[in-house]
PDB file of C-alpha atoms in Angstrom:
ATOM      1  CA  MET A   1     144.052  78.439 130.263  1.00 45.00           C
ATOM      2  CA  ALA A   2     141.092  80.258 131.779  1.00 43.00           C
ATOM      3  CA  PRO A   3     139.746  83.290 129.908  1.00 42.00           C
ATOM      4  CA  TRP A   4     140.720  85.656 132.712  1.00 38.00           C
ATOM      5  CA  ASP A   5     144.258  84.212 132.653  1.00 43.00           C
ATOM      6  CA  SER A   6     144.570  85.010 128.984  1.00 40.00           C
ATOM      7  CA  LEU A   7     143.230  88.488 129.646  1.00 37.00           C
ATOM      8  CA  ARG A   8     145.755  88.947 132.451  1.00 41.00           C
ATOM      9  CA  THR A   9     148.571  87.705 130.224  1.00 43.00           C
ATOM     10  CA  GLY A  10     147.497  90.019 127.428  1.00 45.00           C
ATOM     11  CA  SER A  11     147.277  92.906 129.857  1.00 43.00           C
ATOM     12  CA  ASN A  12     150.756  92.228 131.250  1.00 48.00           C
ATOM     13  CA  SER A  13     152.278  91.979 127.773  1.00 45.00           C
ATOM     14  CA  SER A  14     150.620  95.212 126.674  1.00 43.00           C
ATOM     15  CA  ILE A  15     151.866  96.957 129.810  1.00 44.00           C
ATOM     16  CA  ARG A  16     155.383  95.744 129.160  1.00 46.00           C
ATOM     17  CA  GLN A  17     155.235  96.818 125.539  1.00 47.00           C
ATOM     18  CA  SER A  18     154.047 100.296 126.551  1.00 62.00           C
ATOM     19  CA  VAL A  19     156.733 100.807 129.215  1.00 81.00           C
ATOM     20  CA  SER A  20     158.626 104.045 128.805  1.00 92.00           C
ATOM     21  CA  PHE A  21     161.641 105.414 130.618  1.00 95.00           C
ATOM     22  CA  TYR A  22     162.411 108.986 131.560  1.00 95.00           C
ATOM     23  CA  LEU A  23     165.794 110.505 130.846  1.00 94.00           C
ATOM     24  CA  THR A  24     167.625 112.861 133.188  1.00 91.00           C
ATOM     25  CA  GLY A  25     169.443 116.051 132.305  1.00 88.00           C
ATOM     26  CA  ILE A  26     171.412 117.779 135.061  1.00 85.00           C
ATOM     27  CA  PRO A  27     169.400 117.530 138.313  1.00 82.00           C
ATOM     28  CA  GLY A  28     168.899 120.915 139.917  1.00 79.00           C
ATOM     29  CA  TYR A  29     169.916 122.834 136.799  1.00 79.00           C
ATOM     30  CA  GLU A  30     166.765 122.448 134.713  1.00 78.00           C
ATOM     31  CA  ASP A  31     166.362 126.228 134.395  1.00 82.00           C
ATOM     32  CA  VAL A  32     169.737 126.667 132.707  1.00 83.00           C
ATOM     33  CA  GLN A  33     169.994 123.382 130.841  1.00 83.00           C
ATOM     34  CA  HIS A  34     169.779 125.231 127.503  1.00 84.00           C
ATOM     35  CA  PHE A  35     173.083 126.906 128.364  1.00 88.00           C
ATOM     36  CA  ILE A  36     174.503 123.647 129.700  1.00 85.00           C
ATOM     37  CA  SER A  37     173.744 122.078 126.322  1.00 89.00           C
ATOM     38  CA  ILE A  38     176.246 124.409 124.601  1.00 92.00           C
ATOM     39  CA  PRO A  39     179.402 122.436 125.570  1.00 91.00           C
ATOM     40  CA  PHE A  40     177.579 119.212 124.654  1.00 91.00           C
ATOM     41  CA  CYS A  41     176.840 120.618 121.208  1.00 93.00           C
ATOM     42  CA  VAL A  42     180.474 121.702 120.845  1.00 94.00           C
ATOM     43  CA  PHE A  43     181.692 118.190 121.659  1.00 94.00           C
ATOM     44  CA  TYR A  44     179.233 116.638 119.205  1.00 95.00           C
ATOM     45  CA  LEU A  45     180.175 119.128 116.486  1.00 95.00           C
ATOM     46  CA  ILE A  46     183.903 118.500 116.952  1.00 95.00           C
ATOM     47  CA  GLY A  47     183.394 114.743 117.074  1.00 95.00           C
ATOM     48  CA  ILE A  48     181.239 114.461 113.951  1.00 95.00           C
ATOM     49  CA  VAL A  49     182.964 117.120 111.822  1.00 95.00           C
ATOM     50  CA  GLY A  50     186.470 116.150 112.978  1.00 95.00           C
ATOM     51  CA  ASN A  51     186.079 112.445 112.335  1.00 96.00           C
ATOM     52  CA  GLY A  52     184.254 113.110 109.071  1.00 95.00           C
ATOM     53  CA  THR A  53     187.187 115.286 107.960  1.00 95.00           C
ATOM     54  CA  ILE A  54     189.698 112.556 108.781  1.00 95.00           C
ATOM     55  CA  LEU A  55     187.641 110.037 106.799  1.00 96.00           C
ATOM     56  CA  HIS A  56     187.488 112.434 103.845  1.00 94.00           C
ATOM     57  CA  ILE A  57     191.250 113.028 103.916  1.00 95.00           C
ATOM     58  CA  ILE A  58     192.069 109.318 104.078  1.00 95.00           C
ATOM     59  CA  HIS A  59     189.585 108.548 101.286  1.00 94.00           C
ATOM     60  CA  THR A  60     190.791 111.249  98.890  1.00 92.00           C
ATOM     61  CA  ASP A  61     194.552 111.071  99.513  1.00 91.00           C
ATOM     62  CA  GLU A  62     195.941 107.896  97.913  1.00 91.00           C
ATOM     63  CA  SER A  63     199.238 108.281  99.782  1.00 90.00           C
ATOM     64  CA  LEU A  64     197.298 107.543 102.979  1.00 92.00           C
ATOM     65  CA  HIS A  65     195.957 104.223 101.712  1.00 93.00           C
ATOM     66  CA  GLU A  66     198.152 102.351 104.159  1.00 93.00           C
ATOM     67  CA  PRO A  67     197.376 100.049 107.125  1.00 94.00           C
ATOM     68  CA  MET A  68     197.901 102.720 109.781  1.00 94.00           C
ATOM     69  CA  TYR A  69     195.393 105.077 108.165  1.00 95.00           C
ATOM     70  CA  TYR A  70     192.890 102.320 107.418  1.00 96.00           C
ATOM     71  CA  PHE A  71     192.814 101.582 111.148  1.00 97.00           C
ATOM     72  CA  LEU A  72     192.509 105.308 111.858  1.00 96.00           C
ATOM     73  CA  ALA A  73     189.499 105.394 109.509  1.00 97.00           C
ATOM     74  CA  MET A  74     187.950 102.524 111.503  1.00 97.00           C
ATOM     75  CA  LEU A  75     188.480 104.501 114.706  1.00 97.00           C
ATOM     76  CA  SER A  76     186.861 107.594 113.177  1.00 97.00           C
ATOM     77  CA  LEU A  77     183.848 105.584 111.995  1.00 97.00           C
ATOM     78  CA  THR A  78     183.466 104.084 115.455  1.00 97.00           C
ATOM     79  CA  ASP A  79     183.715 107.516 117.093  1.00 96.00           C
ATOM     80  CA  MET A  80     181.068 108.913 114.757  1.00 96.00           C
ATOM     81  CA  GLY A  81     178.820 105.963 115.571  1.00 96.00           C
ATOM     82  CA  MET A  82     179.281 106.658 119.271  1.00 95.00           C
ATOM     83  CA  SER A  83     178.361 110.331 118.828  1.00 94.00           C
ATOM     84  CA  VAL A  84     175.315 109.647 116.669  1.00 95.00           C
ATOM     85  CA  SER A  85     174.073 107.001 119.128  1.00 96.00           C
ATOM     86  CA  THR A  86     173.705 109.474 121.989  1.00 95.00           C
ATOM     87  CA  LEU A  87     173.041 112.701 120.072  1.00 93.00           C
ATOM     88  CA  PRO A  88     169.211 112.435 119.621  1.00 93.00           C
ATOM     89  CA  THR A  89     168.255 111.820 123.253  1.00 95.00           C
ATOM     90  CA  VAL A  90     170.825 114.210 124.713  1.00 93.00           C
ATOM     91  CA  LEU A  91     169.679 117.113 122.527  1.00 91.00           C
ATOM     92  CA  LYS A  92     165.959 116.462 122.982  1.00 91.00           C
ATOM     93  CA  THR A  93     166.461 116.266 126.759  1.00 92.00           C
ATOM     94  CA  PHE A  94     168.395 119.528 127.005  1.00 90.00           C
ATOM     95  CA  TRP A  95     166.697 121.531 124.246  1.00 90.00           C
ATOM     96  CA  PHE A  96     163.071 120.425 124.372  1.00 88.00           C
ATOM     97  CA  ASP A  97     162.840 118.914 127.849  1.00 86.00           C
ATOM     98  CA  ALA A  98     161.446 115.787 126.138  1.00 90.00           C
ATOM     99  CA  LYS A  99     162.559 113.138 128.582  1.00 92.00           C
ATOM    100  CA  GLU A 100     160.314 110.191 127.759  1.00 94.00           C
ATOM    101  CA  ILE A 101     161.779 107.373 125.683  1.00 95.00           C
ATOM    102  CA  ALA A 102     159.964 104.207 124.617  1.00 95.00           C
ATOM    103  CA  MET A 103     161.233 100.776 125.614  1.00 95.00           C
ATOM    104  CA  ASN A 104     162.208  99.710 122.074  1.00 95.00           C
ATOM    105  CA  ALA A 105     164.007 102.988 121.386  1.00 96.00           C
ATOM    106  CA  CYS A 106     165.871 102.683 124.686  1.00 96.00           C
ATOM    107  CA  VAL A 107     166.961  99.102 123.946  1.00 97.00           C
ATOM    108  CA  ALA A 108     168.092 100.114 120.444  1.00 97.00           C
ATOM    109  CA  GLN A 109     170.132 102.984 121.850  1.00 97.00           C
ATOM    110  CA  MET A 110     171.695 100.668 124.441  1.00 96.00           C
ATOM    111  CA  TYR A 111     172.702  98.288 121.680  1.00 97.00           C
ATOM    112  CA  PHE A 112     174.441 100.927 119.586  1.00 97.00           C
ATOM    113  CA  ILE A 113     176.151 102.679 122.515  1.00 96.00           C
ATOM    114  CA  HIS A 114     177.613  99.497 123.965  1.00 95.00           C
ATOM    115  CA  THR A 115     178.416  97.969 120.555  1.00 97.00           C
ATOM    116  CA  PHE A 116     180.365 101.015 119.372  1.00 97.00           C
ATOM    117  CA  SER A 117     182.102 101.164 122.742  1.00 95.00           C
ATOM    118  CA  LEU A 118     183.272  97.560 122.312  1.00 96.00           C
ATOM    119  CA  MET A 119     184.271  98.278 118.713  1.00 97.00           C
ATOM    120  CA  GLU A 120     186.398 101.240 119.753  1.00 96.00           C
ATOM    121  CA  SER A 121     188.310  99.068 122.208  1.00 96.00           C
ATOM    122  CA  ALA A 122     188.803  96.394 119.532  1.00 97.00           C
ATOM    123  CA  VAL A 123     189.987  98.952 116.963  1.00 97.00           C
ATOM    124  CA  LEU A 124     192.521 100.312 119.458  1.00 97.00           C
ATOM    125  CA  LEU A 125     193.806  96.752 119.910  1.00 97.00           C
ATOM    126  CA  ALA A 126     194.164  96.414 116.116  1.00 97.00           C
ATOM    127  CA  MET A 127     196.022  99.733 116.004  1.00 97.00           C
ATOM    128  CA  ALA A 128     198.336  98.511 118.774  1.00 96.00           C
ATOM    129  CA  PHE A 129     199.111  95.430 116.680  1.00 96.00           C
ATOM    130  CA  ASP A 130     199.767  97.709 113.699  1.00 96.00           C
ATOM    131  CA  ARG A 131     202.297  99.722 115.733  1.00 95.00           C
ATOM    132  CA  TYR A 132     203.868  96.494 117.038  1.00 95.00           C
ATOM    133  CA  VAL A 133     204.473  95.167 113.514  1.00 95.00           C
ATOM    134  CA  ALA A 134     205.692  98.568 112.253  1.00 94.00           C
ATOM    135  CA  ILE A 135     208.317  98.867 115.013  1.00 93.00           C
ATOM    136  CA  CYS A 136     209.228  95.269 115.857  1.00 92.00           C
ATOM    137  CA  ASP A 137     209.056  93.750 112.361  1.00 91.00           C
ATOM    138  CA  PRO A 138     209.200  96.652 109.879  1.00 91.00           C
ATOM    139  CA  LEU A 139     210.607  94.624 106.961  1.00 91.00           C
ATOM    140  CA  ARG A 140     207.485  92.449 106.845  1.00 92.00           C
ATOM    141  CA  TYR A 141     205.014  95.214 107.648  1.00 93.00           C
ATOM    142  CA  SER A 142     203.452  95.426 104.182  1.00 90.00           C
ATOM    143  CA  SER A 143     203.336  91.647 103.775  1.00 92.00           C
ATOM    144  CA  LYS A 144     201.701  91.058 107.170  1.00 93.00           C
ATOM    145  CA  LEU A 145     199.132  93.858 107.003  1.00 94.00           C
ATOM    146  CA  THR A 146     197.822  93.515 103.471  1.00 94.00           C
ATOM    147  CA  PRO A 147     194.544  95.226 102.462  1.00 92.00           C
ATOM    148  CA  HIS A 148     192.765  91.846 102.466  1.00 94.00           C
ATOM    149  CA  ARG A 149     193.893  91.102 106.011  1.00 95.00           C
ATOM    150  CA  ILE A 150     192.786  94.538 107.163  1.00 96.00           C
ATOM    151  CA  VAL A 151     189.341  93.866 105.681  1.00 96.00           C
ATOM    152  CA  TYR A 152     189.246  90.534 107.537  1.00 97.00           C
ATOM    153  CA  ILE A 153     190.206  92.305 110.765  1.00 97.00           C
ATOM    154  CA  ALA A 154     187.456  94.910 110.249  1.00 97.00           C
ATOM    155  CA  VAL A 155     184.830  92.242 109.530  1.00 97.00           C
ATOM    156  CA  PHE A 156     185.941  90.233 112.562  1.00 97.00           C
ATOM    157  CA  ILE A 157     185.664  93.321 114.798  1.00 97.00           C
ATOM    158  CA  VAL A 158     182.137  94.067 113.545  1.00 97.00           C
ATOM    159  CA  ILE A 159     180.952  90.464 114.015  1.00 97.00           C
ATOM    160  CA  ARG A 160     182.694  90.079 117.377  1.00 96.00           C
ATOM    161  CA  CYS A 161     181.186  93.241 118.843  1.00 96.00           C
ATOM    162  CA  SER A 162     177.740  93.310 117.222  1.00 96.00           C
ATOM    163  CA  THR A 163     176.616  89.782 118.120  1.00 96.00           C
ATOM    164  CA  VAL A 164     177.379  89.641 121.838  1.00 96.00           C
ATOM    165  CA  LEU A 165     174.804  92.066 123.269  1.00 96.00           C
ATOM    166  CA  PRO A 166     171.422  90.871 121.890  1.00 96.00           C
ATOM    167  CA  VAL A 167     171.584  87.919 124.298  1.00 95.00           C
ATOM    168  CA  ILE A 168     170.905  90.213 127.256  1.00 95.00           C
ATOM    169  CA  LEU A 169     169.139  93.111 125.536  1.00 96.00           C
ATOM    170  CA  VAL A 170     166.255  90.962 124.270  1.00 95.00           C
ATOM    171  CA  ARG A 171     165.453  90.113 127.882  1.00 95.00           C
ATOM    172  CA  ILE A 172     164.887  93.711 128.961  1.00 95.00           C
ATOM    173  CA  PRO A 173     161.404  94.146 127.360  1.00 93.00           C
ATOM    174  CA  THR A 174     160.267  91.067 129.310  1.00 93.00           C
ATOM    175  CA  PHE A 175     161.198  92.598 132.680  1.00 93.00           C
ATOM    176  CA  SER A 176     158.678  94.255 134.971  1.00 91.00           C
ATOM    177  CA  PHE A 177     159.455  97.813 136.052  1.00 89.00           C
ATOM    178  CA  CYS A 178     157.251  98.357 139.067  1.00 81.00           C
ATOM    179  CA  HIS A 179     159.162 101.195 140.721  1.00 74.00           C
ATOM    180  CA  SER A 180     160.910 104.249 139.316  1.00 83.00           C
ATOM    181  CA  ARG A 181     161.494 104.378 135.567  1.00 92.00           C
ATOM    182  CA  VAL A 182     163.714 107.451 135.750  1.00 92.00           C
ATOM    183  CA  LEU A 183     167.167 106.831 134.286  1.00 92.00           C
ATOM    184  CA  SER A 184     170.319 108.442 135.609  1.00 87.00           C
ATOM    185  CA  HIS A 185     171.484 109.888 132.285  1.00 90.00           C
ATOM    186  CA  SER A 186     170.194 111.509 129.116  1.00 93.00           C
ATOM    187  CA  PHE A 187     170.772 108.228 127.242  1.00 95.00           C
ATOM    188  CA  CYS A 188     170.106 104.554 127.925  1.00 95.00           C
ATOM    189  CA  LEU A 189     172.806 102.357 129.440  1.00 92.00           C
ATOM    190  CA  HIS A 190     172.327  98.672 130.221  1.00 92.00           C
ATOM    191  CA  GLN A 191     173.566  98.882 133.804  1.00 87.00           C
ATOM    192  CA  ASP A 192     171.278 101.821 134.448  1.00 89.00           C
ATOM    193  CA  VAL A 193     168.108 100.207 133.085  1.00 93.00           C
ATOM    194  CA  ILE A 194     168.389  96.762 134.670  1.00 92.00           C
ATOM    195  CA  HIS A 195     168.708  98.186 138.170  1.00 87.00           C
ATOM    196  CA  LEU A 196     165.187  99.591 137.767  1.00 91.00           C
ATOM    197  CA  ALA A 197     163.711  96.159 137.031  1.00 92.00           C
ATOM    198  CA  CYS A 198     161.603  94.247 139.537  1.00 91.00           C
ATOM    199  CA  ALA A 199     162.847  90.923 138.203  1.00 89.00           C
ATOM    200  CA  ASP A 200     165.735  88.505 138.440  1.00 91.00           C
ATOM    201  CA  ILE A 201     168.556  90.364 136.710  1.00 93.00           C
ATOM    202  CA  SER A 202     171.349  88.008 137.802  1.00 94.00           C
ATOM    203  CA  PHE A 203     171.863  86.659 134.252  1.00 95.00           C
ATOM    204  CA  ASN A 204     172.197  90.186 132.830  1.00 94.00           C
ATOM    205  CA  VAL A 205     174.629  91.162 135.586  1.00 91.00           C
ATOM    206  CA  LEU A 206     176.795  88.050 135.181  1.00 94.00           C
ATOM    207  CA  TYR A 207     176.736  88.228 131.392  1.00 95.00           C
ATOM    208  CA  GLY A 208     177.637  91.918 131.538  1.00 91.00           C
ATOM    209  CA  LEU A 209     180.625  91.090 133.748  1.00 90.00           C
ATOM    210  CA  PHE A 210     181.633  88.396 131.247  1.00 93.00           C
ATOM    211  CA  VAL A 211     181.502  90.889 128.369  1.00 93.00           C
ATOM    212  CA  VAL A 212     183.576  93.428 130.311  1.00 89.00           C
ATOM    213  CA  ALA A 213     186.165  90.801 131.321  1.00 90.00           C
ATOM    214  CA  PHE A 214     186.383  88.974 128.006  1.00 92.00           C
ATOM    215  CA  TYR A 215     186.166  91.935 125.634  1.00 94.00           C
ATOM    216  CA  TRP A 216     187.590  94.931 127.497  1.00 92.00           C
ATOM    217  CA  GLY A 217     189.930  92.687 129.480  1.00 93.00           C
ATOM    218  CA  VAL A 218     191.334  90.863 126.444  1.00 95.00           C
ATOM    219  CA  ASP A 219     191.650  94.095 124.455  1.00 96.00           C
ATOM    220  CA  SER A 220     193.463  95.952 127.235  1.00 95.00           C
ATOM    221  CA  LEU A 221     195.755  92.971 127.840  1.00 97.00           C
ATOM    222  CA  GLY A 222     196.558  92.795 124.129  1.00 96.00           C
ATOM    223  CA  ILE A 223     197.345  96.519 124.027  1.00 97.00           C
ATOM    224  CA  PHE A 224     199.551  96.184 127.105  1.00 96.00           C
ATOM    225  CA  LEU A 225     201.487  93.235 125.648  1.00 97.00           C
ATOM    226  CA  SER A 226     201.915  95.018 122.307  1.00 96.00           C
ATOM    227  CA  TYR A 227     203.511  97.989 124.016  1.00 96.00           C
ATOM    228  CA  ALA A 228     205.644  95.746 126.192  1.00 96.00           C
ATOM    229  CA  PHE A 229     207.162  94.264 123.019  1.00 95.00           C
ATOM    230  CA  ILE A 230     207.359  97.717 121.415  1.00 95.00           C
ATOM    231  CA  LEU A 231     209.220  99.131 124.413  1.00 94.00           C
ATOM    232  CA  HIS A 232     211.576  96.146 124.390  1.00 92.00           C
ATOM    233  CA  SER A 233     212.388  96.771 120.707  1.00 92.00           C
ATOM    234  CA  VAL A 234     212.743 100.533 121.164  1.00 92.00           C
ATOM    235  CA  LEU A 235     215.232 100.099 124.000  1.00 90.00           C
ATOM    236  CA  ARG A 236     217.426  98.063 121.647  1.00 88.00           C
ATOM    237  CA  ILE A 237     217.712 100.975 119.201  1.00 85.00           C
ATOM    238  CA  ALA A 238     221.191 102.481 119.521  1.00 80.00           C
ATOM    239  CA  SER A 239     220.530 106.152 118.769  1.00 85.00           C
ATOM    240  CA  GLN A 240     218.482 108.371 121.051  1.00 87.00           C
ATOM    241  CA  GLY A 241     216.897 110.009 118.036  1.00 86.00           C
ATOM    242  CA  GLY A 242     215.782 106.642 116.700  1.00 84.00           C
ATOM    243  CA  LYS A 243     214.164 105.793 120.021  1.00 86.00           C
ATOM    244  CA  LEU A 244     212.261 109.060 120.102  1.00 88.00           C
ATOM    245  CA  LYS A 245     211.165 108.702 116.489  1.00 87.00           C
ATOM    246  CA  ALA A 246     209.843 105.183 117.132  1.00 85.00           C
ATOM    247  CA  LEU A 247     207.975 106.236 120.266  1.00 87.00           C
ATOM    248  CA  ASN A 248     206.574 109.321 118.521  1.00 88.00           C
ATOM    249  CA  THR A 249     204.777 107.083 116.026  1.00 87.00           C
ATOM    250  CA  CYS A 250     202.870 105.599 118.985  1.00 92.00           C
ATOM    251  CA  ALA A 251     202.041 108.870 120.754  1.00 92.00           C
ATOM    252  CA  SER A 252     198.651 109.432 119.107  1.00 92.00           C
ATOM    253  CA  HIS A 253     197.553 105.862 119.743  1.00 94.00           C
ATOM    254  CA  ILE A 254     198.645 105.974 123.388  1.00 94.00           C
ATOM    255  CA  CYS A 255     196.599 109.149 123.884  1.00 94.00           C
ATOM    256  CA  ALA A 256     193.568 107.513 122.230  1.00 95.00           C
ATOM    257  CA  VAL A 257     193.897 104.519 124.558  1.00 95.00           C
ATOM    258  CA  LEU A 258     194.142 106.723 127.640  1.00 94.00           C
ATOM    259  CA  ILE A 259     191.153 108.941 126.800  1.00 94.00           C
ATOM    260  CA  LEU A 260     189.008 105.823 126.300  1.00 94.00           C
ATOM    261  CA  TYR A 261     190.152 103.634 129.173  1.00 93.00           C
ATOM    262  CA  VAL A 262     190.653 106.251 131.915  1.00 90.00           C
ATOM    263  CA  PRO A 263     187.042 107.569 131.797  1.00 89.00           C
ATOM    264  CA  MET A 264     185.745 103.995 131.435  1.00 87.00           C
ATOM    265  CA  ILE A 265     187.628 102.873 134.543  1.00 85.00           C
ATOM    266  CA  GLY A 266     186.530 106.020 136.386  1.00 83.00           C
ATOM    267  CA  LEU A 267     182.872 105.409 135.479  1.00 80.00           C
ATOM    268  CA  SER A 268     183.114 101.779 136.608  1.00 78.00           C
ATOM    269  CA  LEU A 269     184.656 102.818 139.934  1.00 78.00           C
ATOM    270  CA  VAL A 270     181.955 105.423 140.501  1.00 76.00           C
ATOM    271  CA  HIS A 271     179.181 102.903 139.794  1.00 70.00           C
ATOM    272  CA  ARG A 272     180.862 100.312 142.010  1.00 70.00           C
ATOM    273  CA  PHE A 273     182.122 102.288 145.006  1.00 72.00           C
ATOM    274  CA  ALA A 274     180.258 105.605 144.926  1.00 69.00           C
ATOM    275  CA  LYS A 275     176.665 104.545 144.366  1.00 66.00           C
ATOM    276  CA  HIS A 276     175.333 107.040 146.898  1.00 70.00           C
ATOM    277  CA  SER A 277     177.458 109.984 145.784  1.00 75.00           C
ATOM    278  CA  SER A 278     176.025 113.045 144.066  1.00 78.00           C
ATOM    279  CA  PRO A 279     174.200 112.292 140.784  1.00 80.00           C
ATOM    280  CA  ILE A 280     176.283 115.056 139.204  1.00 82.00           C
ATOM    281  CA  ILE A 281     179.390 112.849 139.562  1.00 83.00           C
ATOM    282  CA  HIS A 282     177.728 109.898 137.811  1.00 81.00           C
ATOM    283  CA  ILE A 283     176.340 112.092 135.042  1.00 86.00           C
ATOM    284  CA  THR A 284     179.655 113.889 134.499  1.00 84.00           C
ATOM    285  CA  MET A 285     181.660 110.645 134.318  1.00 86.00           C
ATOM    286  CA  ALA A 286     179.195 109.044 131.890  1.00 87.00           C
ATOM    287  CA  ASN A 287     179.227 112.081 129.605  1.00 89.00           C
ATOM    288  CA  ILE A 288     183.024 112.270 129.680  1.00 89.00           C
ATOM    289  CA  TYR A 289     183.210 108.580 128.782  1.00 90.00           C
ATOM    290  CA  LEU A 290     180.855 108.914 125.800  1.00 91.00           C
ATOM    291  CA  LEU A 291     181.559 112.456 124.541  1.00 92.00           C
ATOM    292  CA  VAL A 292     185.252 113.116 125.098  1.00 93.00           C
ATOM    293  CA  PRO A 293     186.951 110.304 123.082  1.00 94.00           C
ATOM    294  CA  PRO A 294     185.060 111.032 119.809  1.00 95.00           C
ATOM    295  CA  ALA A 295     185.898 114.736 120.166  1.00 94.00           C
ATOM    296  CA  LEU A 296     189.548 114.428 121.231  1.00 95.00           C
ATOM    297  CA  ASN A 297     190.669 111.636 118.899  1.00 95.00           C
ATOM    298  CA  PRO A 298     190.480 113.733 115.685  1.00 94.00           C
ATOM    299  CA  ILE A 299     192.199 116.636 117.460  1.00 94.00           C
ATOM    300  CA  ILE A 300     195.032 114.407 118.693  1.00 94.00           C
ATOM    301  CA  TYR A 301     195.588 112.763 115.307  1.00 93.00           C
ATOM    302  CA  SER A 302     195.392 116.125 113.540  1.00 90.00           C
ATOM    303  CA  ILE A 303     198.102 117.547 115.797  1.00 89.00           C
ATOM    304  CA  LYS A 304     200.382 114.509 115.997  1.00 88.00           C
ATOM    305  CA  THR A 305     200.047 113.100 112.445  1.00 89.00           C
ATOM    306  CA  LYS A 306     201.747 115.201 109.791  1.00 87.00           C
ATOM    307  CA  GLN A 307     199.828 113.726 106.855  1.00 89.00           C
ATOM    308  CA  ILE A 308     196.434 114.379 108.463  1.00 91.00           C
ATOM    309  CA  ARG A 309     197.503 117.906 109.386  1.00 91.00           C
ATOM    310  CA  GLN A 310     198.593 118.580 105.816  1.00 90.00           C
ATOM    311  CA  GLY A 311     195.287 117.218 104.530  1.00 89.00           C
ATOM    312  CA  ILE A 312     193.344 119.607 106.766  1.00 89.00           C
ATOM    313  CA  LEU A 313     195.485 122.514 105.567  1.00 88.00           C
ATOM    314  CA  ARG A 314     194.783 121.524 101.934  1.00 87.00           C
ATOM    315  CA  ILE A 315     191.044 121.545 102.608  1.00 85.00           C
ATOM    316  CA  LEU A 316     191.227 124.943 104.276  1.00 83.00           C
ATOM    317  CA  SER A 317     193.416 126.418 101.526  1.00 84.00           C
ATOM    318  CA  SER A 318     191.105 125.102  98.779  1.00 77.00           C
ATOM    319  CA  LYS A 319     188.135 126.723 100.511  1.00 68.00           C
ATOM    320  CA  ARG A 320     190.003 130.011 100.709  1.00 67.00           C
ATOM    321  CA  VAL A 321     190.817 129.828  96.993  1.00 64.00           C
ATOM    322  CA  GLY A 322     187.168 129.050  96.244  1.00 59.00           C
ATOM    323  CA  LEU A 323     185.993 132.018  98.293  1.00 58.00           C
ATOM    324  CA  ALA A 324     188.537 134.270  96.584  1.00 60.00           C
ATOM    325  CA  HIS A 325     187.184 133.353  93.132  1.00 61.00           C
ATOM    326  CA  THR A 326     183.523 133.908  94.101  1.00 62.00           C
TER     327      THR A 326
END
C-alpha cells in the first residue's frame, strides 16, 4: 500500500470515528421547547416512579410472589429500561439545546431502545401465556409456571432480544455520512440513522425487516393465539359472572398490549406511507411509542389489579404515619 493510501485510509477512519449526529426537538417551536419539555418530564416521572413502585411492592409483599406478578415485574423493568434509554438525550435537547451526539453514544442508545422494545413485546407474550394457563388449565397452573421455569423464560427473553441487534449496529460506524446528519427525533433510532448514510444499507434494511417479522410478528401471533384459546375457554363457562371474572383478569394485559402495538403500528405506517408529511407527525408518533407505554402500564395495573392498588395504599398510609410522628 502506498504511503498516501495509508494516510487516506487513516483519514477516512478518523473522520468516521469523529462523526456526530444532531438531534431534533420540535421544529418551529425552539423558543418554547422548555415549556414543551414539561409533559415529557411528567411522562418520565410517572414511568420511572410508577414502575419502581410496582417493583417495590412485588419485592416486599410475599403474597405477590406468584407467576403473574413476576411477569409484571419483568414488564416494569423493561419499561424503566425504555424510559432511561431515551431520557438523557431528550432532556438535554429540550433543556440545554445540546443537540450533538457522538456516533458511539448514538449507536449505544439505538441498541438499548430497540432491545428494550423487543423485550417488552416478548414479556407481553409471556404474560399472555401466563393468562392462557391460568384460565385454560388452572389446575396445573402452579406446576407449569414454577419459579425455575419463570427464571428460564426471563433468561431466554434477555438472550433472545439482546443478541440480535449488534449484527447491524456494528456496521453503522463504518458507513459514510456525506449529507445531512440531522436526525428526526431527540433520540437515535436505527431506521432514522441509516437513511442518512451514503452507503449500501440494503443489509440493514433487510435484516431490520427480518427482526420486525420474526420477533414482533411471532410475539403478536403468539398473543393472538393465546387469546383465541382464552376466549374459547371463557365461552364454555356457564355463568355470566364467571365469564366476566375470567375476562377481567386479562383486562390489564390487553390494555398493555394495545398501548404498545397501536403506537408501534402507527409509527410504522407513518414511516412507510407518510414520509413527506409534517415532521411534527413523525415526532409525535415516535414519542408516543416510546413514552406512553412506560407511563400508562403502571397506572393501568394500579387501577385494575387489587393487590397492587392495596400495596400503593399501604405505602401512602405508612408515609402519612411517619409524617404524623415527626
